mmCIF file of C-alpha atoms in Angstrom:
data_model
loop_
_atom_site.group_PDB
_atom_site.id
_atom_site.type_symbol
_atom_site.label_atom_id
_atom_site.label_comp_id
_atom_site.label_asym_id
_atom_site.label_seq_id
_atom_site.Cartn_x
_atom_site.Cartn_y
_atom_site.Cartn_z
ATOM 1 C CA UNK L 6 -0.180 0.051 -0.613
ATOM 2 C CA UNK L 7 1.745 3.699 -0.396
ATOM 3 C CA UNK L 8 1.434 6.415 1.242
ATOM 4 C CA UNK L 9 -1.172 8.034 -0.280
ATOM 5 C CA UNK L 10 -3.550 4.726 -0.359
ATOM 6 C CA UNK L 11 -2.770 4.365 3.390
ATOM 7 C CA UNK L 12 -3.973 8.146 3.942
ATOM 8 C CA UNK L 13 -6.987 7.614 2.480
ATOM 9 C CA UNK L 14 -7.766 4.490 4.440
ATOM 10 C CA UNK L 15 -7.374 6.496 7.826
ATOM 11 C CA UNK L 16 -9.379 9.289 6.200
ATOM 12 C CA UNK L 17 -11.951 7.102 6.045
ATOM 13 C CA UNK L 18 -10.879 5.482 8.394
ATOM 14 C CA UNK L 19 -11.823 9.089 10.521
ATOM 15 C CA UNK L 20 -15.208 9.361 8.732
ATOM 16 C CA UNK L 21 -16.523 6.361 9.623
ATOM 17 C CA UNK L 22 -16.322 7.720 13.190
ATOM 18 C CA UNK L 23 -17.427 10.684 12.698
ATOM 19 C CA UNK L 24 -20.541 9.173 11.186
ATOM 20 C CA UNK L 25 -20.985 6.750 13.867
ATOM 21 C CA UNK L 26 -20.079 3.814 12.618
ATOM 22 C CA UNK L 27 -19.499 1.354 14.500
ATOM 23 C CA UNK L 28 -20.234 -2.047 15.928
ATOM 24 C CA UNK L 29 -20.654 -2.160 20.053
ATOM 25 C CA UNK L 30 -17.880 -3.633 21.899
ATOM 26 C CA UNK L 31 -17.122 -4.831 25.237
ATOM 27 C CA UNK L 32 -18.302 -1.888 27.387
ATOM 28 C CA UNK L 33 -20.842 -4.204 29.618
ATOM 29 C CA UNK L 34 -23.292 -1.045 29.370
ATOM 30 C CA UNK L 35 -23.979 -2.030 25.524
ATOM 31 C CA UNK L 36 -26.042 -4.424 24.235
ATOM 32 C CA UNK L 37 -25.181 -6.892 21.153
ATOM 33 C CA UNK L 38 -27.495 -6.110 19.001
ATOM 34 C CA UNK L 39 -31.054 -6.848 18.375
ATOM 35 C CA UNK L 40 -30.832 -6.586 14.998
ATOM 36 C CA UNK L 41 -28.124 -9.697 14.297
ATOM 37 C CA UNK L 42 -29.505 -12.959 12.099
ATOM 38 C CA UNK L 43 -29.946 -15.665 15.046
ATOM 39 C CA UNK L 44 -29.526 -19.095 12.601
ATOM 40 C CA UNK L 45 -30.246 -22.535 14.432
ATOM 41 C CA UNK L 46 -26.781 -24.926 14.816
ATOM 42 C CA UNK L 47 -26.386 -27.321 13.145
ATOM 43 C CA UNK L 48 -25.404 -28.869 9.646
ATOM 44 C CA UNK L 49 -23.238 -26.979 7.014
ATOM 45 C CA UNK L 50 -22.295 -23.527 7.745
ATOM 46 C CA UNK L 51 -23.715 -21.647 3.834
ATOM 47 C CA UNK L 52 -21.048 -19.640 4.917
ATOM 48 C CA UNK L 53 -18.040 -20.918 4.656
ATOM 49 C CA UNK L 54 -15.691 -20.896 1.653
ATOM 50 C CA UNK L 55 -13.845 -24.185 0.603
ATOM 51 C CA UNK L 56 -10.391 -24.599 2.202
ATOM 52 C CA UNK L 57 -7.386 -24.669 0.529
ATOM 53 C CA UNK L 58 -4.380 -26.230 1.025
ATOM 54 C CA UNK L 59 -2.605 -22.787 0.022
ATOM 55 C CA UNK L 60 -4.302 -21.293 3.574
ATOM 56 C CA UNK L 61 -2.316 -22.026 6.781
ATOM 57 C CA UNK L 62 -5.172 -23.017 8.805
ATOM 58 C CA UNK L 63 -6.287 -21.729 12.395
ATOM 59 C CA UNK L 64 -4.177 -22.755 15.249
ATOM 60 C CA UNK L 65 -5.676 -25.388 17.462
ATOM 61 C CA UNK L 66 -6.489 -23.798 21.359
ATOM 62 C CA UNK L 67 -3.466 -22.815 23.238
ATOM 63 C CA UNK L 68 -2.076 -25.879 25.476
ATOM 64 C CA UNK L 69 0.091 -23.327 28.479
ATOM 65 C CA UNK L 70 0.975 -25.817 30.968
ATOM 66 C CA UNK L 71 1.376 -24.235 34.758
ATOM 67 C CA UNK L 72 -0.291 -21.009 33.491
ATOM 68 C CA UNK L 73 -3.630 -21.070 35.315
ATOM 69 C CA UNK L 74 -7.433 -21.724 33.069
ATOM 70 C CA UNK L 75 -8.003 -17.775 32.979
ATOM 71 C CA UNK L 76 -5.306 -15.985 31.960
ATOM 72 C CA UNK L 77 -4.780 -12.285 31.726
ATOM 73 C CA UNK L 78 -1.491 -11.721 31.041
ATOM 74 C CA UNK L 79 2.045 -13.411 29.769
ATOM 75 C CA UNK L 80 5.597 -13.229 31.352
ATOM 76 C CA UNK L 81 6.612 -9.295 33.469
ATOM 77 C CA UNK L 82 10.589 -10.206 32.524
ATOM 78 C CA UNK L 83 9.913 -10.481 28.833
ATOM 79 C CA UNK L 84 10.312 -7.786 25.763
ATOM 80 C CA UNK L 85 6.499 -9.035 24.455
ATOM 81 C CA UNK L 86 3.148 -7.602 25.022
ATOM 82 C CA UNK L 87 -0.381 -8.948 23.634
ATOM 83 C CA UNK L 88 -2.396 -7.107 21.399
ATOM 84 C CA UNK L 89 -5.999 -8.620 21.695
ATOM 85 C CA UNK L 90 -8.887 -7.456 18.903
ATOM 86 C CA UNK L 91 -12.787 -8.468 19.391
ATOM 87 C CA UNK L 92 -13.376 -9.093 15.999
ATOM 88 C CA UNK L 93 -16.638 -7.370 15.170
ATOM 89 C CA UNK L 94 -18.288 -4.434 12.623
ATOM 90 C CA UNK L 95 -16.715 -3.028 9.730
ATOM 91 C CA UNK L 96 -14.765 -5.211 7.764
ATOM 92 C CA UNK L 97 -12.658 -2.567 5.728
ATOM 93 C CA UNK L 98 -12.462 -0.838 9.271
ATOM 94 C CA UNK L 99 -11.149 -4.734 10.101
ATOM 95 C CA UNK L 100 -8.072 -5.114 7.027
ATOM 96 C CA UNK L 101 -6.980 -1.435 7.672
ATOM 97 C CA UNK L 102 -6.089 -2.156 10.937
ATOM 98 C CA UNK L 103 -4.880 -5.986 9.730
ATOM 99 C CA UNK L 104 -2.568 -3.998 7.131
ATOM 100 C CA UNK L 105 -1.118 -1.589 9.902
ATOM 101 C CA UNK L 106 -0.247 -4.298 12.233
ATOM 102 C CA UNK L 107 1.911 -6.022 9.271
ATOM 103 C CA UNK L 108 3.029 -2.619 8.522
ATOM 104 C CA UNK L 109 4.680 -2.603 11.308
ATOM 105 C CA UNK L 110 6.002 -6.444 12.060
ATOM 106 C CA UNK L 111 3.229 -7.264 14.296
ATOM 107 C CA UNK L 112 1.064 -10.064 14.813
ATOM 108 C CA UNK L 113 -1.935 -9.873 17.205
ATOM 109 C CA UNK L 114 -4.695 -12.410 18.577
ATOM 110 C CA UNK L 115 -8.352 -11.590 16.698
ATOM 111 C CA UNK L 116 -11.508 -13.156 18.818
ATOM 112 C CA UNK L 117 -14.359 -13.246 16.749
ATOM 113 C CA UNK L 118 -17.688 -13.058 17.355
ATOM 114 C CA UNK L 119 -19.612 -15.870 15.474
ATOM 115 C CA UNK L 120 -22.840 -13.711 13.703
ATOM 116 C CA UNK L 121 -19.642 -11.070 12.732
ATOM 117 C CA UNK L 122 -17.761 -14.312 10.842
ATOM 118 C CA UNK L 123 -21.521 -15.376 9.560
ATOM 119 C CA UNK L 124 -21.297 -12.496 8.307
ATOM 120 C CA UNK L 125 -18.278 -12.059 6.836
ATOM 121 C CA UNK L 126 -16.554 -15.180 6.247
ATOM 122 C CA UNK L 127 -13.977 -13.785 4.768
ATOM 123 C CA UNK L 128 -12.435 -12.297 7.655
ATOM 124 C CA UNK L 129 -11.570 -15.659 9.432
ATOM 125 C CA UNK L 130 -9.434 -16.101 6.094
ATOM 126 C CA UNK L 131 -7.902 -12.558 6.525
ATOM 127 C CA UNK L 132 -6.949 -12.519 10.124
ATOM 128 C CA UNK L 133 -4.528 -15.992 9.170
ATOM 129 C CA UNK L 134 -3.440 -14.864 5.807
ATOM 130 C CA UNK L 135 -1.284 -11.609 7.676
ATOM 131 C CA UNK L 136 0.214 -14.800 10.199
ATOM 132 C CA UNK L 137 -2.144 -13.212 12.735
ATOM 133 C CA UNK L 138 -3.821 -15.758 15.203
ATOM 134 C CA UNK L 139 -7.888 -15.918 15.477
ATOM 135 C CA UNK L 140 -9.982 -16.907 18.906
ATOM 136 C CA UNK L 141 -13.768 -17.812 19.898
ATOM 137 C CA UNK L 142 -15.640 -14.027 21.382
ATOM 138 C CA UNK L 143 -18.719 -15.965 21.260
ATOM 139 C CA UNK L 144 -21.952 -16.365 19.183
ATOM 140 C CA UNK L 145 -24.167 -13.786 19.952
ATOM 141 C CA UNK L 146 -21.822 -11.650 22.142
ATOM 142 C CA UNK L 147 -24.546 -11.718 24.511
ATOM 143 C CA UNK L 148 -23.862 -10.946 28.821
ATOM 144 C CA UNK L 149 -22.744 -14.692 28.815
ATOM 145 C CA UNK L 150 -22.106 -14.207 32.561
ATOM 146 C CA UNK L 151 -26.045 -14.086 33.339
ATOM 147 C CA UNK L 152 -27.204 -16.255 30.651
ATOM 148 C CA UNK L 153 -28.539 -20.250 31.489
ATOM 149 C CA UNK L 154 -25.945 -22.770 31.706
ATOM 150 C CA UNK L 155 -27.021 -24.309 28.421
ATOM 151 C CA UNK L 156 -27.568 -20.412 26.732
ATOM 152 C CA UNK L 157 -24.175 -20.198 27.518
ATOM 153 C CA UNK L 158 -22.647 -22.976 25.899
ATOM 154 C CA UNK L 159 -24.853 -22.946 23.378
ATOM 155 C CA UNK L 160 -23.041 -19.388 23.015
ATOM 156 C CA UNK L 161 -18.871 -21.164 23.077
ATOM 157 C CA UNK L 162 -20.148 -23.679 20.580
ATOM 158 C CA UNK L 163 -21.384 -22.149 18.165
ATOM 159 C CA UNK L 164 -18.957 -20.132 17.631
ATOM 160 C CA UNK L 165 -16.658 -22.796 17.567
ATOM 161 C CA UNK L 166 -18.232 -24.297 15.119
ATOM 162 C CA UNK L 167 -17.964 -21.751 12.956
ATOM 163 C CA UNK L 168 -14.650 -21.129 13.407
ATOM 164 C CA UNK L 169 -13.645 -24.752 12.993
ATOM 165 C CA UNK L 170 -15.785 -24.712 9.443
ATOM 166 C CA UNK L 171 -13.820 -21.622 8.331
ATOM 167 C CA UNK L 172 -10.711 -23.102 9.638
ATOM 168 C CA UNK L 173 -10.222 -26.439 10.520
ATOM 169 C CA UNK L 174 -9.975 -25.679 13.989
ATOM 170 C CA UNK L 175 -12.266 -23.383 17.014
ATOM 171 C CA UNK L 176 -9.238 -21.234 17.516
ATOM 172 C CA UNK L 177 -6.605 -20.862 19.759
ATOM 173 C CA UNK L 178 -8.814 -18.701 22.545
ATOM 174 C CA UNK L 179 -12.071 -18.628 23.761
ATOM 175 C CA UNK L 180 -13.162 -14.972 25.759
ATOM 176 C CA UNK L 181 -16.429 -14.212 26.762
ATOM 177 C CA UNK L 182 -17.846 -12.021 26.377
ATOM 178 C CA UNK L 183 -19.580 -8.320 28.098
ATOM 179 C CA UNK L 184 -17.013 -9.285 31.032
ATOM 180 C CA UNK L 185 -13.387 -9.289 31.996
ATOM 181 C CA UNK L 186 -13.045 -12.156 34.161
ATOM 182 C CA UNK L 187 -15.081 -15.356 33.379
ATOM 183 C CA UNK L 188 -16.868 -17.438 36.785
ATOM 184 C CA UNK L 189 -15.884 -20.807 37.399
ATOM 185 C CA UNK L 190 -18.737 -22.172 35.687
ATOM 186 C CA UNK L 191 -18.081 -20.309 32.303
ATOM 187 C CA UNK L 192 -14.387 -21.879 32.408
ATOM 188 C CA UNK L 193 -15.772 -25.015 32.674
ATOM 189 C CA UNK L 194 -18.119 -24.582 29.678
ATOM 190 C CA UNK L 195 -15.050 -22.974 27.858
ATOM 191 C CA UNK L 196 -12.814 -26.637 28.639
ATOM 192 C CA UNK L 197 -16.017 -28.633 27.638
ATOM 193 C CA UNK L 198 -15.766 -27.386 24.147
ATOM 194 C CA UNK L 199 -12.184 -27.586 23.903
ATOM 195 C CA UNK L 200 -10.542 -24.692 25.098
ATOM 196 C CA UNK L 201 -8.018 -25.363 27.957
ATOM 197 C CA UNK L 202 -7.868 -21.424 29.041
ATOM 198 C CA UNK L 203 -9.883 -19.291 28.815
ATOM 199 C CA UNK L 204 -8.622 -15.552 27.402
ATOM 200 C CA UNK L 205 -8.849 -12.405 29.960
ATOM 201 C CA UNK L 206 -6.867 -9.290 29.635
ATOM 202 C CA UNK L 207 -5.019 -7.369 32.171
ATOM 203 C CA UNK L 208 -4.945 -3.901 30.324
ATOM 204 C CA UNK L 209 -8.160 -1.983 28.505
ATOM 205 C CA UNK L 210 -7.688 -0.011 26.068
ATOM 206 C CA UNK L 211 -11.199 1.507 26.546
ATOM 207 C CA UNK L 212 -11.797 2.506 22.497
ATOM 208 C CA UNK L 213 -14.702 0.826 22.281
ATOM 209 C CA UNK L 214 -15.978 3.655 23.761
ATOM 210 C CA UNK L 215 -14.922 5.562 20.887
ATOM 211 C CA UNK L 216 -12.793 8.975 22.408
ATOM 212 C CA UNK L 217 -10.447 8.878 19.480
ATOM 213 C CA UNK L 218 -7.053 7.773 18.472
ATOM 214 C CA UNK L 219 -4.992 10.273 20.820
ATOM 215 C CA UNK L 220 -6.625 9.177 23.958
ATOM 216 C CA UNK L 221 -6.594 5.116 22.752
ATOM 217 C CA UNK L 222 -3.039 5.536 22.406
ATOM 218 C CA UNK L 223 -3.003 7.437 25.589
ATOM 219 C CA UNK L 224 -4.460 4.153 27.582
ATOM 220 C CA UNK L 225 -2.429 1.928 26.254
ATOM 221 C CA UNK L 226 1.397 3.004 26.484
ATOM 222 C CA UNK L 227 0.364 4.789 30.679
ATOM 223 C CA UNK L 228 -0.658 1.547 30.742
ATOM 224 C CA UNK L 229 0.986 -1.503 28.928
ATOM 225 C CA UNK L 230 3.730 -3.366 30.700
ATOM 226 C CA UNK L 231 5.966 -5.962 29.590
ATOM 227 C CA UNK L 232 3.170 -9.383 29.682
ATOM 228 C CA UNK L 233 0.275 -7.202 29.205
ATOM 229 C CA UNK L 234 -2.518 -8.838 27.856
ATOM 230 C CA UNK L 235 -4.451 -5.244 26.123
ATOM 231 C CA UNK L 236 -8.102 -5.688 24.681
ATOM 232 C CA UNK L 237 -9.050 -3.573 21.681
ATOM 233 C CA UNK L 238 -11.522 -4.118 19.023
ATOM 234 C CA UNK L 239 -12.244 -3.857 15.779
ATOM 235 C CA UNK L 240 -14.619 -2.474 14.285
ATOM 236 C CA UNK L 241 -13.467 1.742 15.491
ATOM 237 C CA UNK L 242 -12.298 4.199 13.678
ATOM 238 C CA UNK L 243 -10.515 5.564 16.563
ATOM 239 C CA UNK L 244 -8.483 2.229 16.998
ATOM 240 C CA UNK L 245 -7.507 2.077 13.212
ATOM 241 C CA UNK L 246 -5.543 5.493 13.734
ATOM 242 C CA UNK L 247 -4.434 4.623 16.907
ATOM 243 C CA UNK L 248 -2.047 1.489 15.999
ATOM 244 C CA UNK L 249 0.942 2.903 14.539
ATOM 245 C CA UNK L 250 1.247 5.120 17.233
ATOM 246 C CA UNK L 251 0.899 2.479 20.171
ATOM 247 C CA UNK L 252 3.284 -0.188 18.019
ATOM 248 C CA UNK L 253 6.007 2.566 17.983
ATOM 249 C CA UNK L 254 5.785 3.466 21.310
ATOM 250 C CA UNK L 255 6.083 -0.541 22.262
ATOM 251 C CA UNK L 256 9.327 0.035 20.268
ATOM 252 C CA UNK L 257 10.416 2.640 22.081
ATOM 253 C CA UNK L 258 10.443 0.485 24.892
ATOM 254 C CA UNK L 259 11.642 -1.863 23.417
ATOM 255 C CA UNK L 260 8.606 -4.038 23.762
ATOM 256 C CA UNK L 261 6.861 -6.045 20.115
ATOM 257 C CA UNK L 262 3.764 -7.295 19.940
ATOM 258 C CA UNK L 263 2.744 -10.674 19.158
ATOM 259 C CA UNK L 264 -0.043 -13.258 19.587
ATOM 260 C CA UNK L 265 -1.097 -14.368 22.807
ATOM 261 C CA UNK L 266 0.599 -17.882 22.415
ATOM 262 C CA UNK L 267 3.675 -17.145 21.338
ATOM 263 C CA UNK L 268 3.413 -14.731 24.520
ATOM 264 C CA UNK L 269 2.385 -17.378 27.002
ATOM 265 C CA UNK L 270 4.904 -20.321 25.767
#
């Protein structure tokens, strides 16, 4: 992408921000989009493209012996951090953010929402083809801690089914929706669905509230430490604009952005 193309993408992202063209993030005060379609589980996914040997499959669920069932950060004595992005929203903004990460040599973790994958199945491949990591952030991004057991499990397992249909794997991680910490029950349900660990985070960028790129940059760089797992979101123009200065700030501190699996294993 040329410098002109890059500026065009960022201007488009800023215009989307001004127009309020954002998907709901993980702010617990925001509800899932009631207009999101809900399909019955089971049977082949009509959106799933055929897999090709040219494309890498998603990693299997990460196992990190010696680490707790819920992981909030990696080693504090290293030189890496994990930037994790809740996968939802305008795919054009998602592609722009992935391109910015790749331009800087960074690798990120995308925790995808299942109904987003239904609407934009190509994004699963785009994430993996960029060398990034893909995981599960529930099927409909509901307040999973408030759901009955069967409904909570369905939120996990149905998104896992989407990931498996699109990539051949249920993904590296599971992260609950609309909560930072998992309950013991959610940890058990995640394990039942095939995830040895639940992925939390120790730094919330607050980008889901759309405070603007400078505020997102300050929040991340003021709070980041070696080993941090940072919560961010696709689908927010301010986050796209904030990523290059965040990555530059990390580099100046001797830190690099890696996938969460690389951080903890």
